[in-house]
Structure formats: structure tokens, C-alpha cells
Amino acid sequence: MDEPQPAPTPSPRELAQRILAGERAALARGITLVESRRPDHRDQALALLQELLPHGGKAIRIGITGVPGVGKSTMIDALGSHLTGQGHQVAVLAVDPSSTRTGGSILGDKTRMARLAVDPHAFIRPSPSSGTLGGVAAKTRETMLLCEAAGFDVILVETVGVGQSETAVAELTDLFLVLMLPNAGDELQGIKKGIIELADIVAVNKADGDGASAARAAAAQYQAALHILASASPVWQTPVVTLSGLTGAGLDALWARIEDHRSRHEARGLITEKRRRQDVKWMWAMVQERMQARLRHDPQLKQLAPALEAEVASGRLPATVAADRIARALGL
Amino acid sequence: MDEPQPAPTPSPRELAQRILAGERAALARGITLVESRRPDHRDQALALLQELLPHGGKAIRIGITGVPGVGKSTMIDALGSHLTGQGHQVAVLAVDPSSTRTGGSILGDKTRMARLAVDPHAFIRPSPSSGTLGGVAAKTRETMLLCEAAGFDVILVETVGVGQSETAVAELTDLFLVLMLPNAGDELQGIKKGIIELADIVAVNKADGDGASAARAAAAQYQAALHILASASPVWQTPVVTLSGLTGAGLDALWARIEDHRSRHEARGLITEKRRRQDVKWMWAMVQERMQARLRHDPQLKQLAPALEAEVASGRLPATVAADRIARALGL
């Protein structure tokens, strides 16, 4: 895809000042810089992040996932509007590795969230399209920092749940919300296994009209199942709530749970601790990214990794030996 | 810790022949070679693995975990003896990162598994102690290959469930078995969240004497909870069984489930597919290991990683910038 070509950029320090002053244009430009692959842009982006780091981290970071059709966008539009109505500044980001193919979809995102799209206290940014999930997540994390510096106090990170994207989003948020559908009759949809470990709150959507009782029944069964799972947190047991993105029912209760989650964890410094763990893990993930990028782009190594992967996958070469060759090629 | 110092080693090819002939002494020597950190041993180990690769992969690989006190060793001793009684050759390996401190515990393992320890058709090898979980897992995977080449058709890999060790063991086995305790009254112990995603079979142990009914009750509740979770496999829904490592009750039924799991997955080539995915993933994990080892040992870089980690953890440095510095230091 084409590289973004922003207008001549002010110095990172100047841009940082404008972002801190809440200038939307500056924020958008900063994000474009962060998402750019041009080496000179990258250097400016790193300088910008360094400038803004002390001003980041102030928002509550919420990851949201759910299968297609669960009504994520409608729910985010409703929750976001509900929050801006209470005086919050809400940024909606997305992690969608598949957008690498489509090149993102601002229009799509804007239309999917009709109210937030025109809300002066909301900011919607589509998923960066950066080749790999790691790349997409890294740029989203940097964008999150920029949004926090710009004064947004609620960051909603939506993911489509493709491959490992849910884990990636859980790795960059404080709380992970899983939207579920109530199913017809007593046939429950299975909860995706990997999600259980990540979910801090499970919300059964479409609890409106005829769906209300089905949603309550589903919620009760999910709660019973979750009750048997040990909690990953010393101060939190994953609750199951019902809501309606359509009518807004249950959004107040959901937000109360989210604030309860934050206050319980903050009281013990667990949010800070979690973010630090995430940051260190993220640092290593990015080094890994760089290593694999080097393998992908270095003409001499370009063929090596795929060839060795194929050899290993076909059972002709021990992974140990293949790893040894890659490491040597990397000079490790 | 002292490096193992094996007697003058025969050529990798000769050693491979002896291992294939089923010589226990040769197998033990091969494993010592694989576990050694001496560079010359490492080269011989890689050559040995290359020789034996075509003869590996024939065993059914079973990962087993459970909290301390669940009766893992007794159950493995009973299951292993049950299997050797049916003509199987059983190797018991362990992944215990904490053994890095203790230096392993052959004696411990032998005494914990009294019957298998003296069973000519069984082979018990304690956890390698190689510094990092990745290192321990890599050596265990190589040892597994050696055991398969030596004719063992059942590999049981035990893990203590410290940190990520369960994920590591699931990554090197075909089937992951989770042992649970029935709890007094109707107070169920929670299933460790991360485990749910890994468990192919859940077994409630100590289903003997007065414990039998409590075990059945616990099993029913775990089954109900698991039923609500979507299966990761198209051909398998995680079952919950009860057994007694003490009396051997339920071991037949457990093994029938294990064989059922294998045949269903083999029928669709899913075992091979899983192993190939594991191998490629493992290859990259080892490259990562090498990279971090380089950071730990290169005098120039030795201080860098911990220093940057600290800067990032304290929120003084953006992870992006830290990753950039590490990558540059690595010449990436």
C-alpha cells in the first residue's frame, strides 16, 4: 500500500506541544507519523513518543471483542456516546490485522459509529495496516499514548478476534470486555476458549425486546461456568452482565463494573503493575518483530527463513538445527 | 552448576545407531550430550538429532499437569506401569524450570515413581536444568526425539505448572491432561484459567474409597462448565473423567479416551499438522532464546537489556525506544 505522506511536519517537540494542547489536527498528524514506515518519520515518531510519554497513561484502557454480528460497533457507539455525555473524552481505536489487506476503513468506522463520528468529544481511528499483528498492535499502542496525551481519558480498543489479535489487545489494555450473543432456546454458543483467560467482564448483548429474557438466561449460564474458573486476579471475579447496544440498557451497570474493576486494582497498584509487565513484554515483542523484519527484508536472509520453515514443517530438518542456522545468519 | 562431563563420546552416527538399537546407555549418553552446554557437545548433539530425526515422532506424546498434592507422580507411576503391562515402552520426562535451582532430582523422580523406576520397559528422566523455561523445554523436546528413536511409543511429560511451563509442555505434546482434586463438600477448586485452553482431557484424581462420590460430583460440575466452552478442535470436546492413581481405577477408561483422541485427530491428519505448527513455533522460540542469550552474555550488551527493562518498567522510557536500542545493539 502507499505510504502516508503527511504535510511537512513540525519538530517533534512542537507537535507534542500542540497535541498536549488538544489540537485534533496535531493528534491526527502525530498518529500518521507513528503509522508511517518511512525511516525519517520513524525517527520523528520515536522522538514524539519520548516527549509525550510523561503525559500518557492517564486513560482507562478497555479492550472489546466479540464475534461478527454480536453488535460491537453499535455497542461501542452507544457506550462512547453515553460516556461523552458524562463529560468523558473517548477515543476508539481498532486492531484488525486483516485491514492490512483492505488498507483500513475510516469511512467504514465512521459509518459504523454514527453518533461518535460526529461527537466533538470522541475520536475514532481505524486500525493501522502495518503488515503483521505485532506491527498493528505496536502502532495502536503508540496511538493510544498520543490520545492520552491529547486528553482522552477513555480508550476503547476494538478487535475483530482474528487469530491472536484478542491476546494482543488484552496485552495493551487494563480491562478486556467480551461481548456475547444470547442464543435461541437454551443452545448456548460456546465461549471461545482462549478468551476466558482474557475476559475481565463478559457482556451478553441484544438484551432488548424479545431478546431480554434469552440474554438473562444466557448470562446466568455463562456466570455458572465462569464461577468454576479460578480468577487470574486476587481482587476480581469475572462478572457476566446483560446490555443492549440498541437501547442503551445496561450501559450504566456495565460502566459501574468497569470503574469497580479499576478502583479495586488501582487500590493495590495492580493497574500500574500490569502496564509495566505489558510494556516490558511489548519491548521484547518489538525486538522480535525487528528480528523477523530483518529476515524478511535482508536480501541474503530473505529466502532463508521461509525455506527453513518449510524444511521444518515437512519434518526434514530438526527445528533445533533450523533455529541454529537462522541465529548464525543473524550473527547471534 | 557444573557442566555434565560424559565419557569420550562416540561419533554422532555411531551413537545414533546404538540408540536406534535400543541401548539404554547410549540413550542416556545422547541425552547428556543434548543437555550439555559445552559448544563441542552442542555441535555433536545437533548432528545426533539430525541423524535421529527420521526415526522420531512415532510415540504418542502426553503432557500432564496438576497442582502439588494432586497425586501426579502416583498417577504417572500407575498409568505407566499399566501401559508397560500392555507391552508399551514408556518414557517419563519432566519440565520443571525450578529444577534449575535444585539441579534436577533423579533420585526424587525415581522414588516418586517406585514401580516405573525398576520397570525395564520404562525410562524416567528428570527435568533438564538449563536456566530458562525455553531452554528446559527445548532440551526436553530433543530428549523426547531421542526416546522415540530408542523405541519408546508413549512419552509422558510431567510439568509442575510453574509460570508458563504448562503452555510450554502443551506446545511439545499431542494431548494435554489436567489432573484435578475433588474438593470437600460442594466447594470446587477453580480450574486455572490458562489451563482450560490447553486441556484435552480433565481427570479428577483420588476417586477411591470415601473420595469416589466427591470425585464424581466434581467431575460432573467441571464437565458442565467445560460444556459451555467452545472446543478448539473440530473433532474433540474436552471430557472429564475420574480415576485413582492409588487403586488404578479409571486408568483403562482414561487410556481409551487418549487413544480415541489420537485416532480422531490422526484420521484428519491433525496430529501431524499440530506437530508441524509446534515445530515452526519452536524454531522461532529458539531463535528468540539465542537472541536473549546473546544479550545476557555479550559483555557489551550484558548490562543493556536489564537497564532498558528497568527504564521501561519505571515508565521513564517508551518500550518502542528501548526496543529500538536493543535491536540496534543486536545489529538488527
XYZ file of C-alpha atoms in Angstrom:
664
model
C 0.000 0.000 0.000
C 1.044 3.648 -0.362
C 2.976 5.215 2.484
C 1.143 8.076 4.186
C 2.653 11.389 3.052
C 1.897 13.988 5.725
C 2.471 17.694 5.008
C 5.887 18.960 6.165
C 5.912 18.033 9.845
C 6.777 20.415 12.682
C 9.509 19.365 15.111
C 8.523 16.515 17.447
C 8.653 18.948 20.372
C 6.360 21.440 18.657
C 3.987 18.693 17.569
C 3.986 17.333 21.135
C 3.009 20.769 22.484
C 0.112 21.014 20.044
C -1.085 17.511 20.882
C -0.940 18.326 24.602
C -2.962 21.455 23.826
C -5.640 19.147 22.406
C -5.279 20.134 18.739
C -7.067 17.419 16.776
C -5.088 18.165 13.611
C -1.838 17.727 15.539
C -3.063 14.448 17.031
C -4.006 13.145 13.584
C -0.628 14.211 12.215
C 1.181 12.569 15.124
C -0.681 9.318 14.511
C 0.136 9.473 10.805
C 3.778 9.907 11.783
C 3.589 6.936 14.135
C 1.966 4.798 11.464
C 4.370 5.801 8.699
C 7.025 3.326 7.574
C 9.419 5.987 6.293
C 12.656 5.798 8.341
C 12.805 9.577 8.829
C 9.177 9.571 10.002
C 10.020 6.699 12.346
C 12.815 8.705 13.974
C 10.486 11.680 14.445
C 7.800 9.349 15.834
C 10.229 7.930 18.423
C 11.185 11.472 19.459
C 7.498 12.423 19.692
C 6.720 9.392 21.860
C 9.610 10.265 24.156
C 8.205 13.801 24.508
C 4.693 12.586 25.265
C 5.457 9.561 27.459
C 5.244 11.559 30.721
C 1.764 12.707 29.698
C 0.436 9.265 28.749
C -1.109 6.510 30.837
C -3.903 8.655 32.237
C -6.805 6.959 30.460
C -8.676 3.810 31.356
C -7.851 1.374 28.574
C -10.593 -1.055 27.596
C -10.278 -3.862 25.050
C -13.506 -5.038 23.425
C -14.046 -8.180 21.358
C -16.905 -10.285 20.064
C -17.769 -12.375 17.023
C -19.000 -10.608 13.877
C -22.696 -9.891 14.294
C -22.524 -9.519 18.073
C -23.095 -5.786 17.621
C -19.695 -4.416 18.682
C -19.913 -1.158 16.730
C -23.453 -0.365 17.877
C -22.454 -1.103 21.477
C -19.265 0.997 21.245
C -21.228 3.840 19.631
C -23.775 3.682 22.466
C -21.227 3.299 25.292
C -18.977 6.009 23.844
C -21.853 8.493 23.472
C -23.050 7.611 26.974
C -19.566 8.445 28.301
C -19.035 11.677 26.354
C -22.471 12.659 27.704
C -20.964 12.291 31.181
C -18.034 14.530 30.284
C -15.507 11.886 29.237
C -13.238 12.238 26.222
C -13.446 8.948 24.330
C -11.008 7.592 21.753
C -11.959 4.488 19.770
C -9.071 2.552 18.222
C -9.085 -0.761 16.419
C -6.715 -3.689 15.989
C -7.615 -5.504 12.805
C -4.722 -7.348 11.142
C -6.996 -8.126 8.198
C -7.152 -4.380 7.491
C -3.626 -4.837 6.156
C -5.311 -6.174 3.057
C -8.098 -3.615 2.855
C -5.864 -0.714 3.878
C -8.083 0.214 6.795
C -11.555 1.721 6.588
C -12.041 5.156 8.160
C -15.308 5.599 6.305
C -16.402 2.190 7.451
C -15.569 3.001 11.074
C -17.239 6.396 10.888
C -20.452 4.975 9.468
C -20.443 2.036 11.852
C -20.437 4.527 14.736
C -22.801 7.228 13.552
C -23.112 9.130 16.849
C -19.458 9.066 17.899
C -18.370 10.004 14.377
C -19.924 13.450 14.827
C -19.264 13.757 18.579
C -16.712 16.528 19.326
C -15.619 14.673 22.464
C -14.901 11.452 20.596
C -12.078 10.422 18.297
C -12.315 7.369 16.028
C -9.216 5.936 14.407
C -9.343 2.828 12.210
C -6.845 0.013 12.594
C -3.355 0.778 11.321
C -2.419 -1.555 8.483
C 1.123 -2.498 9.178
C 1.712 -5.960 7.813
C 1.857 -8.029 10.978
C -0.324 -8.285 14.072
C 2.692 -7.241 16.114
C 3.131 -4.187 13.923
C -0.548 -3.272 14.087
C -0.606 -3.689 17.880
C 2.605 -1.686 18.340
C 1.257 1.269 16.353
C -2.079 1.070 18.161
C -0.223 1.200 21.477
C 1.684 4.284 20.350
C -1.543 5.868 19.080
C -3.099 5.162 22.485
C -0.281 7.088 24.138
C -0.833 10.032 21.776
C -4.570 10.028 22.519
C -3.900 10.007 26.267
C -1.509 12.924 25.888
C -4.234 14.722 23.908
C -6.541 14.423 26.913
C -8.678 11.389 26.132
C -9.491 9.623 29.409
C -11.277 6.591 27.970
C -9.658 4.477 25.257
C -11.765 1.762 23.674
C -9.721 -0.698 21.594
C -11.913 -2.856 19.391
C -10.681 -6.099 17.869
C -12.232 -8.476 15.405
C -10.799 -11.510 17.137
C -8.815 -12.771 14.165
C -6.012 -15.125 15.209
C -4.095 -13.741 18.161
C -5.492 -10.212 17.911
C -7.518 -10.631 21.119
C -4.410 -11.533 23.090
C -2.605 -8.576 21.520
C -5.380 -6.195 22.574
C -5.547 -7.675 26.086
C -1.798 -7.018 26.245
C -2.298 -3.306 25.686
C -5.412 -2.640 27.788
C -6.315 -2.618 31.508
C -9.595 -4.452 31.130
C -10.862 -6.840 28.483
C -14.570 -6.934 27.682
C -16.041 -9.860 25.766
C -19.397 -9.374 24.032
C -21.540 -12.456 23.601
C -24.843 -13.191 21.881
C -27.775 -14.795 23.663
C -28.703 -17.821 21.588
C -32.112 -19.049 20.624
C -33.562 -21.574 23.067
C -31.152 -22.998 25.601
C -28.489 -23.708 22.995
C -25.569 -21.625 24.237
C -22.863 -20.519 21.886
C -19.535 -21.776 23.208
C -17.218 -19.209 24.751
C -14.019 -19.217 22.691
C -11.564 -20.985 24.975
C -8.650 -18.569 24.725
C -10.992 -15.726 25.619
C -11.849 -16.996 29.084
C -8.343 -16.304 30.281
C -8.547 -12.751 28.915
C -12.094 -11.744 29.871
C -12.436 -9.340 32.822
C -16.119 -8.776 32.046
C -18.458 -10.798 29.837
C -21.466 -8.900 28.451
C -24.404 -10.572 26.732
C -25.614 -8.082 24.111
C -29.023 -7.659 22.458
C -30.839 -7.793 25.793
C -33.772 -5.862 24.315
C -37.347 -6.652 23.312
C -37.891 -10.381 22.930
C -34.172 -10.987 23.447
C -34.127 -9.747 27.055
C -35.083 -12.994 28.774
C -32.863 -15.099 26.496
C -29.964 -12.764 27.335
C -30.592 -13.103 31.076
C -30.751 -16.886 30.784
C -27.537 -16.982 28.768
C -25.816 -14.669 31.270
C -26.791 -16.943 34.163
C -25.326 -19.972 32.426
C -22.109 -18.187 31.481
C -21.783 -16.965 35.065
C -22.191 -20.503 36.385
C -19.474 -21.733 34.041
C -17.111 -18.867 34.890
C -17.684 -19.465 38.596
C -15.787 -22.739 38.282
C -12.750 -20.977 36.821
C -10.106 -19.638 39.175
C -9.743 -15.885 38.810
C -6.451 -14.579 37.473
C -6.783 -11.544 39.729
C -6.712 -11.547 43.540
C -9.389 -8.860 43.624
C -11.668 -9.724 40.757
C -14.026 -12.492 39.642
C -15.187 -12.067 36.037
C -18.852 -10.981 36.105
C -21.410 -11.556 33.351
C -23.783 -8.667 32.585
C -26.517 -8.111 30.001
C -26.916 -4.993 27.885
C -28.349 -3.596 24.693
C -26.258 -1.521 22.331
C -29.520 -0.706 20.588
C -31.499 0.697 23.557
C -28.555 1.517 25.810
C -29.999 -0.696 28.549
C -27.325 -1.954 30.947
C -24.621 0.515 29.872
C -24.759 2.283 33.246
C -24.339 -1.010 35.073
C -21.513 -2.035 32.730
C -19.641 1.211 33.338
C -20.105 0.787 37.100
C -18.440 -2.645 36.803
C -15.602 -1.167 34.770
C -14.976 1.557 37.370
C -15.221 -1.039 40.151
C -12.600 -3.139 38.342
C -10.319 -0.154 38.039
C -10.679 1.059 41.631
C -10.126 -2.417 43.106
C -6.982 -2.891 41.023
C -5.680 0.647 41.465
C -6.066 0.338 45.236
C -3.355 -2.331 45.140
C -1.287 -0.749 42.398
C -2.256 -3.652 40.138
C -3.019 -1.481 37.109
C 0.448 0.077 37.157
C 1.988 -3.345 37.743
C 0.047 -4.807 34.797
C 1.028 -1.944 32.499
C 4.693 -2.333 33.408
C 4.561 -6.041 32.675
C 2.833 -5.264 29.391
C 5.456 -2.680 28.463
C 8.442 -4.951 29.095
C 6.742 -7.797 27.232
C 5.942 -5.385 24.425
C 9.572 -4.247 24.275
C 10.718 -7.827 23.659
C 7.921 -8.419 21.163
C 9.139 -5.453 19.157
C 12.732 -6.678 19.211
C 11.388 -9.982 17.884
C 9.479 -8.052 15.206
C 12.651 -6.276 14.169
C 14.491 -9.563 14.000
C 11.861 -11.105 11.749
C 11.632 -7.921 9.671
C 15.386 -8.185 9.149
C 14.888 -11.761 7.992
C 12.112 -10.698 5.638
C 13.986 -7.804 4.095
C 17.687 -8.651 4.168
C 18.226 -9.901 0.594
C 20.693 -12.508 1.856
C 18.327 -13.810 4.541
C 15.080 -13.223 2.678
C 14.899 -16.763 1.356
C 16.371 -18.416 4.431
C 13.532 -18.242 6.949
C 10.724 -19.453 4.657
C 12.970 -22.206 3.279
C 13.914 -23.392 6.765
C 10.333 -23.101 7.961
C 9.290 -25.364 5.074
C 12.064 -27.849 5.861
C 10.999 -27.962 9.499
C 7.288 -28.178 8.694
C 7.929 -31.071 6.336
C 9.862 -32.882 9.060
C 13.099 -32.941 7.057
C 15.040 -30.660 9.404
C 15.070 -30.559 13.213
C 13.778 -27.204 14.446
C 16.877 -27.034 16.624
C 19.138 -27.135 13.584
C 16.984 -24.641 11.665
C 16.991 -22.243 14.610
C 20.758 -22.606 14.785
C 21.115 -21.615 11.112
C 18.818 -18.601 11.441
C 20.608 -17.464 14.591
C 24.001 -17.763 12.854
C 22.666 -15.883 9.828
C 21.556 -13.142 12.200
C 25.005 -13.140 13.780
C 23.589 -14.238 17.135
C 26.025 -25.503 38.146
C 28.686 -27.965 36.860
C 28.514 -28.966 33.212
C 27.852 -32.672 32.677
C 31.127 -34.367 31.631
C 30.280 -37.515 29.610
C 32.972 -40.111 28.876
C 34.647 -39.725 25.443
C 31.653 -39.790 23.133
C 31.395 -41.962 20.004
C 30.598 -40.249 16.696
C 27.036 -38.934 16.435
C 26.325 -41.506 13.725
C 27.604 -44.388 15.881
C 25.715 -43.098 18.909
C 22.583 -42.803 16.748
C 22.925 -46.444 15.680
C 23.222 -47.586 19.284
C 20.220 -45.511 20.345
C 18.188 -46.960 17.476
C 19.297 -50.430 18.652
C 17.692 -49.586 21.975
C 20.873 -49.367 24.075
C 19.890 -47.610 27.278
C 23.459 -46.486 27.956
C 23.598 -44.871 24.528
C 20.248 -43.136 25.095
C 21.439 -41.771 28.417
C 24.674 -40.590 26.824
C 22.759 -38.948 23.974
C 20.560 -37.102 26.423
C 23.578 -35.946 28.409
C 25.032 -34.645 25.151
C 21.773 -32.826 24.337
C 21.672 -31.279 27.804
C 25.317 -30.225 27.854
C 26.171 -26.558 27.391
C 29.652 -27.216 26.014
C 29.810 -25.871 22.440
C 31.522 -29.026 21.116
C 28.830 -31.155 22.784
C 26.196 -28.893 21.241
C 27.567 -29.482 17.742
C 27.576 -33.246 18.320
C 24.041 -33.040 19.729
C 22.799 -31.203 16.620
C 24.411 -33.860 14.399
C 22.848 -36.608 16.527
C 19.395 -35.010 16.273
C 19.775 -34.743 12.507
C 20.637 -38.477 12.371
C 17.678 -39.471 14.529
C 15.013 -37.091 13.209
C 13.705 -39.581 10.600
C 13.197 -42.104 13.423
C 11.391 -39.738 15.793
C 7.744 -38.757 16.062
C 6.445 -42.304 16.470
C 5.288 -42.013 20.069
C 2.084 -40.587 21.463
C 3.148 -37.510 23.413
C 1.128 -36.706 26.514
C 1.558 -33.649 28.713
C 0.396 -33.980 32.326
C -0.104 -31.203 34.851
C -1.800 -30.642 38.183
C -1.266 -28.696 41.383
C 1.160 -30.054 44.002
C -0.660 -32.657 46.048
C -2.944 -33.750 43.224
C -1.004 -37.009 43.031
C 0.737 -36.593 39.675
C 3.634 -38.950 40.401
C 1.446 -41.717 41.824
C -0.876 -41.434 38.836
C 2.003 -41.433 36.321
C 3.568 -44.405 38.104
C 0.245 -46.263 37.895
C -0.561 -45.275 34.295
C 2.983 -46.008 33.130
C 3.037 -49.455 34.758
C -0.426 -50.163 33.351
C 0.913 -49.333 29.866
C 4.178 -51.276 30.100
C 1.994 -54.181 31.255
C 0.228 -53.886 27.910
C 3.524 -54.005 26.007
C 4.161 -50.277 25.662
C 7.590 -48.704 26.142
C 7.061 -45.663 28.379
C 9.372 -42.684 28.830
C 8.629 -40.165 31.576
C 10.155 -36.717 31.136
C 9.662 -33.570 33.167
C 9.670 -29.828 32.528
C 10.446 -28.058 35.774
C 12.112 -24.658 35.389
C 12.540 -24.510 39.168
C 14.887 -27.524 38.918
C 17.392 -25.003 37.567
C 17.962 -24.108 41.182
C 17.948 -27.635 42.590
C 19.898 -29.085 39.663
C 17.206 -31.654 38.968
C 16.319 -34.622 41.110
C 16.817 -38.058 39.547
C 16.574 -39.670 42.955
C 13.453 -37.700 43.678
C 11.839 -38.798 40.429
C 12.881 -42.425 40.927
C 11.463 -42.566 44.419
C 8.310 -40.714 43.423
C 7.659 -43.420 40.821
C 8.648 -46.628 42.592
C 7.225 -49.112 40.086
C 8.358 -47.397 36.888
C 11.811 -46.793 38.364
C 12.501 -50.556 38.303
C 10.434 -51.317 35.178
C 12.700 -52.470 32.280
C 10.154 -51.083 29.790
C 10.141 -47.630 31.362
C 12.631 -44.779 31.309
C 12.479 -41.854 33.742
C 14.429 -38.696 33.104
C 14.257 -35.693 35.426
C 13.839 -32.161 34.117
C 16.915 -30.681 32.467
C 18.114 -27.632 34.354
C 19.029 -25.186 31.677
C 18.416 -21.720 33.025
C 15.283 -20.656 31.180
C 11.913 -22.282 30.582
C 12.617 -22.071 26.857
C 15.920 -23.855 27.367
C 14.380 -26.548 29.555
C 11.547 -27.118 27.069
C 13.921 -27.223 24.075
C 16.107 -29.873 25.699
C 13.059 -31.868 26.767
C 11.811 -31.777 23.167
C 15.170 -33.051 21.949
C 15.205 -35.750 24.645
C 11.720 -36.747 23.510
C 13.047 -37.263 19.989
C 15.874 -39.426 21.315
C 13.442 -41.531 23.342
C 11.219 -42.026 20.287
C 14.226 -43.109 18.243
C 15.099 -45.538 21.054
C 11.704 -47.181 20.593
C 9.563 -45.608 23.307
C 5.997 -45.363 21.995
C 4.485 -43.446 24.923
C 6.067 -40.235 26.211
C 4.646 -38.713 29.374
C 5.850 -35.170 30.001
C 5.108 -34.006 33.526
C 5.086 -30.340 34.486
C 4.727 -28.611 37.803
C 2.722 -25.768 36.329
C 5.123 -23.018 37.345
C 4.644 -19.872 35.264
C 4.344 -20.701 31.581
C 5.610 -24.257 31.894
C 2.178 -25.724 31.141
C 1.962 -23.827 27.871
C 5.485 -24.961 27.030
C 4.579 -28.616 27.648
C 1.322 -28.300 25.673
C 3.489 -26.937 22.846
C 5.529 -30.123 22.716
C 2.841 -32.760 23.218
C -0.143 -34.124 21.254
C -2.526 -34.224 24.176
C -2.611 -32.298 27.442
C -4.028 -33.973 30.541
C -5.010 -31.881 33.563
C -5.314 -33.611 36.933
C -7.744 -32.095 39.425
C -8.653 -32.792 43.037
C -12.204 -33.413 44.160
C -12.864 -30.942 46.947
C -14.594 -31.494 50.215
C -18.318 -30.717 50.142
C -19.532 -28.777 47.114
C -16.652 -26.295 47.294
C -14.967 -26.767 43.932
C -11.408 -25.693 43.404
C -11.258 -23.278 40.484
C -9.776 -24.550 37.243
C -6.718 -22.402 36.485
C -7.915 -20.200 33.655
C -4.982 -20.615 31.281
C -5.314 -24.384 31.599
C -8.783 -24.583 30.114
C -7.479 -23.633 26.710
C -4.795 -26.337 26.942
C -6.743 -29.232 28.453
C -7.683 -32.061 26.084
C -8.767 -34.257 28.994
C -9.518 -33.311 32.599
C -9.144 -36.110 35.157
C -10.360 -35.859 38.740
C -7.914 -37.936 40.778
C -8.346 -39.683 44.144
C -11.620 -41.281 43.077
C -11.137 -44.028 45.660
C -12.711 -45.001 48.979
C -14.647 -42.153 50.509
C -13.378 -39.849 47.769
C -15.185 -41.666 44.940
C -18.523 -39.870 45.154
C -16.929 -36.465 45.722
C -14.779 -37.088 42.629
C -17.821 -37.997 40.534
C -19.667 -34.905 41.734
C -16.693 -32.668 40.963
C -16.307 -34.264 37.535
C -19.955 -33.590 36.715
C -19.597 -29.924 37.610
C -16.353 -29.491 35.684
C -17.992 -31.174 32.690
C -20.935 -28.793 32.892
C -18.601 -25.805 32.958
C -16.459 -27.134 30.097
C -19.555 -27.815 28.045
C -20.088 -24.078 27.741
C -16.625 -23.600 26.270
C -16.178 -23.886 22.526
C -13.796 -26.688 21.606
C -10.510 -25.721 19.988
C -10.625 -28.921 17.947
C -13.192 -29.739 15.257
C -13.238 -33.358 16.385
C -12.878 -33.152 20.149
C -14.789 -31.861 23.171
C -12.713 -31.995 26.380
C -14.089 -34.810 28.560
C -13.829 -35.034 32.347
C -13.041 -38.456 33.805
C -12.410 -39.741 37.327
C -9.561 -42.023 38.319
C -7.400 -43.191 41.181
C -3.649 -43.267 40.913
C -3.723 -45.242 44.142
C -6.042 -48.107 43.083
C -5.637 -47.753 39.333
C -9.383 -47.313 38.935
C -10.285 -45.437 35.747
C -6.890 -45.812 34.082
C -8.328 -48.118 31.401
C -11.066 -45.607 30.630
C -8.538 -42.767 30.589
C -6.302 -44.594 28.129
C -9.311 -45.367 25.928
C -10.031 -41.611 25.804
C -6.421 -40.880 24.952
C -6.455 -43.402 22.097
C -9.809 -42.041 20.932
C -8.332 -38.520 20.907
C -5.392 -39.731 18.858
C -7.403 -41.745 16.327
C -9.909 -38.934 15.747
C -7.134 -36.424 15.159
C -4.917 -38.766 13.144
C -7.841 -39.581 10.867
C -7.771 -35.955 9.718
C -4.014 -35.557 9.847
C -4.471 -33.145 12.731
C -1.670 -34.632 14.855
C 0.890 -34.142 12.088
C -0.480 -30.655 11.440
C -0.240 -29.784 15.148
C 3.317 -31.090 15.406
C 4.397 -29.092 12.360
C 2.912 -25.933 13.824
C 4.655 -26.707 17.100
C 7.988 -27.267 15.354
C 7.916 -23.990 13.420
C 6.831 -22.099 16.532
C 9.581 -23.840 18.479
C 12.156 -22.877 15.843
C 11.321 -19.197 16.328
C 11.263 -19.579 20.084
C 14.802 -20.921 19.967
C 15.980 -18.073 17.769
C 14.465 -15.741 20.372
C 16.312 -17.692 23.086
C 19.581 -17.262 21.223
C 18.929 -13.558 20.874
C 18.293 -13.145 24.583
C 21.248 -15.392 25.429
C 23.408 -13.106 23.303
C 22.078 -10.162 25.294
C 22.785 -11.948 28.560
C 26.326 -12.995 27.674
C 27.730 -10.411 25.268
C 29.796 -8.285 27.682
C 28.870 -5.151 25.745
C 25.147 -5.905 25.821
C 25.035 -7.656 29.171
C 24.016 -4.536 31.035
C 21.840 -3.114 28.292
C 18.744 -5.315 28.433
C 18.220 -5.231 32.218
C 18.895 -1.479 32.288
C 16.404 -0.803 29.496
C 13.880 -3.184 31.049
C 14.127 -1.203 34.275
C 13.753 2.120 32.430
C 10.651 0.800 30.655
C 9.168 -0.747 33.793
C 9.601 2.537 35.654
C 7.808 4.378 32.861
C 10.810 6.570 32.082
C 11.423 5.145 28.598
C 8.889 4.193 25.913
C 9.113 0.453 25.159
C 9.337 1.426 21.486
C 12.529 3.376 22.089
C 14.011 0.653 24.318
C 13.248 -1.999 21.705
C 14.888 0.210 19.101
C 18.078 0.428 21.179
C 18.230 -3.310 21.819
C 17.599 -4.045 18.141
C 20.383 -1.642 17.106
C 22.744 -3.185 19.668
C 21.957 -6.559 18.138
C 22.666 -5.124 14.692
C 19.068 -5.723 13.626
